[in-house]
Amino acid sequence: MTTLTDANSPRALDRQFHVHGQTNARLHQQDGPTAMAMRGHGVRIETDDGQSIIDGFSGLGCVSLGYHNDRLAQAAMAQMQDLPFAPTFYGRSHPKVAELARVLTSKAAVPFEKAMFQCSGSEANDSMIKFIWARNIARGQPQKRKMISRWRGYYGNTVAAVSLSGQPHMHAGFGLPMDDFLKVSTPNFYLNAKAGETEEEFSARLADELETTILEAGPDTIAAFFAEPMQSGGGAIHPPKGYWTAMQDVLRKYDIHFHVDETVCGFGRTGHYWGAQAFDLTPDSTTCAKALTAAFFPMSAIMFRQDFFDDLMRTSDASGVLGHGFTYAGHPVGAAVALEALRIYDDIDLIGHVRRVSQPFLAGCEALMDHPLVGDVRGIGLFCGIQLVQNKTTRQLWDPTLKVGTMVQDRAHARGLYLRSIPPDRISFMPPLIITEDEIAEATPILKSALDDVWADVKTRL
Ligand SMILES: Cc1ncc(COP(=O)(O)O)c(C=O)c1O
């Protein structure tokens, strides 16, 4: 039997051989992984050191149905036995992907007639960027190439998707973003509003900023605006009042393609099937991923209208093929799992469940407003952002070198709850969508205790 310290233990092998993304490379090289997940059930993960952890971050915002599901396992197994792979290139297909395209488009927030599949949110967004460029070239507007997105947004890590992403740590050191990827402000009302500004005034100011950005760049050079309905990578940033109305008015005024990234918000996270429905968005195209397969298989999709596809057909006419695709796109096992996941969502009325448990979940989070470390709490559905501050009156943040958010994340982990800390000291809390009221009643006090632990430590530094 191996122990945690054996040279061949999973931790030792991981430390020695495995390079991790979005991880402190030096710390990992020194200390190895911060957790080694062995198995999961419901909303819990069991680690190699015997800890049972409630996953308050749904893996990476993807594990909608938790860590065990017989129906999904059966769907994957049956498909692996029948047809483990089939390409979708050269016009070849298989029944599961055809059916998934039908089902997914039938569930879209706005009428979309077409779906195309990839393996990740990044690939989906990259595909969409290329298709928007291709559409513009086909329409004789090749100069329409500039993309606008928001600081703190997260659209993935491929070269173009990361250029959309507004996360400086993913650009510095890589010589990115690419040119022509413009950014506007994150709609973080609590931290970025001016003194005395209302939410509506703040929203109007951000819409003005978008308009100025469009005018300065030249409206006929702008290809699209990409946004998540509620920013996840930015730390669960709920849009302020009037924000999406004002932003969409500007997009409509300049006829700018609006791509809505539902990678996190899609399939119930906000208590609506799509984030677009939660915030009254009218997308011209959309990305979905993560909960598309409940994270049991890597799969993503983009959806758009027939008129968009008509232009892509012109691209295809010019060279003979639509010159884009991925080997594993539309994978039969992924498609079978996605179809089953979408059936399960309907069968268990997942959206109704999220709406019901959202009330105690958000109430538990909002109760943390009394805590000396917590400046702001705002969420929807099972998606909540908690802003830690040094001074609740002035909204002054902690010295970033203290890493107060990371301290809370680590203390919560030690006490049996996964959360995510995102700069500047925002805690993102987004448990699996099947979480029960009892589990919420267990998880929220762990967060409170973690905040108490950290407060005991940092209050001496005030
Ligand atoms: C909104 C959003 N878009 C895209 C992505 C990228 O997805 P992936 O990591 O599957 O490439 C993420 C990842 O978290 C995301 O949150």
mmCIF file of N, CA and C and ligand atoms in Angstrom, residues 120-122 125 154-156 228 261 263-264 290, ligand 1:
data_model
loop_
_atom_site.group_PDB
_atom_site.id
_atom_site.type_symbol
_atom_site.label_atom_id
_atom_site.label_comp_id
_atom_site.label_asym_id
_atom_site.label_seq_id
_atom_site.Cartn_x
_atom_site.Cartn_y
_atom_site.Cartn_z
ATOM 1 N N SER A 120 -14.198 22.219 -25.819
ATOM 2 C CA SER A 120 -13.990 23.102 -24.657
ATOM 3 C C SER A 120 -14.588 24.467 -24.948
ATOM 4 N N GLY A 121 -14.768 25.240 -23.875
ATOM 5 C CA GLY A 121 -15.253 26.601 -24.053
ATOM 6 C C GLY A 121 -14.287 27.427 -24.882
ATOM 7 N N SER A 122 -13.001 27.219 -24.675
ATOM 8 C CA SER A 122 -11.995 27.975 -25.434
ATOM 9 C C SER A 122 -12.131 27.704 -26.929
ATOM 10 N N ASN A 125 -15.233 29.388 -28.319
ATOM 11 C CA ASN A 125 -15.094 30.836 -28.538
ATOM 12 C C ASN A 125 -14.134 31.125 -29.685
ATOM 13 N N TYR A 154 -13.622 36.016 -18.805
ATOM 14 C CA TYR A 154 -12.824 34.805 -19.024
ATOM 15 C C TYR A 154 -13.483 34.045 -20.158
ATOM 16 N N TYR A 155 -12.759 33.918 -21.269
ATOM 17 C CA TYR A 155 -13.335 33.251 -22.446
ATOM 18 C C TYR A 155 -12.502 32.062 -22.876
ATOM 19 N N GLY A 156 -11.447 31.757 -22.092
ATOM 20 C CA GLY A 156 -10.647 30.586 -22.416
ATOM 21 C C GLY A 156 -9.192 30.927 -22.626
ATOM 22 N N GLU A 228 -20.114 37.340 -21.030
ATOM 23 C CA GLU A 228 -20.873 36.365 -20.237
ATOM 24 C C GLU A 228 -22.044 37.123 -19.612
ATOM 25 N N ASP A 261 -21.546 34.322 -24.114
ATOM 26 C CA ASP A 261 -20.826 33.131 -23.672
ATOM 27 C C ASP A 261 -21.550 32.538 -22.449
ATOM 28 N N THR A 263 -20.935 29.585 -21.179
ATOM 29 C CA THR A 263 -20.141 28.448 -20.695
ATOM 30 C C THR A 263 -20.443 28.129 -19.236
ATOM 31 N N VAL A 264 -20.559 29.155 -18.400
ATOM 32 C CA VAL A 264 -20.861 28.942 -16.983
ATOM 33 C C VAL A 264 -22.356 29.112 -16.707
ATOM 34 N N LYS A 290 -19.255 23.123 -20.394
ATOM 35 C CA LYS A 290 -19.354 22.707 -18.988
ATOM 36 C C LYS A 290 -20.585 21.840 -18.702
HETATM 37 C C1 LIG B 1 -17.300 32.000 -19.466
HETATM 38 C C2 LIG B 1 -16.229 31.040 -19.888
HETATM 39 N N1 LIG B 1 -15.962 30.912 -21.194
HETATM 40 C C3 LIG B 1 -15.016 30.061 -21.629
HETATM 41 C C4 LIG B 1 -14.288 29.294 -20.746
HETATM 42 C C5 LIG B 1 -13.231 28.374 -21.258
HETATM 43 O O1 LIG B 1 -13.665 27.062 -21.189
HETATM 44 P P1 LIG B 1 -12.608 25.865 -21.240
HETATM 45 O O2 LIG B 1 -11.813 25.917 -19.993
HETATM 46 O O3 LIG B 1 -13.495 24.652 -21.359
HETATM 47 O O4 LIG B 1 -11.781 26.066 -22.455
HETATM 48 C C6 LIG B 1 -14.550 29.384 -19.386
HETATM 49 C C7 LIG B 1 -13.817 28.558 -18.424
HETATM 50 O O5 LIG B 1 -14.001 28.596 -17.230
HETATM 51 C C8 LIG B 1 -15.533 30.296 -18.939
HETATM 52 O O6 LIG B 1 -15.794 30.457 -17.629
#
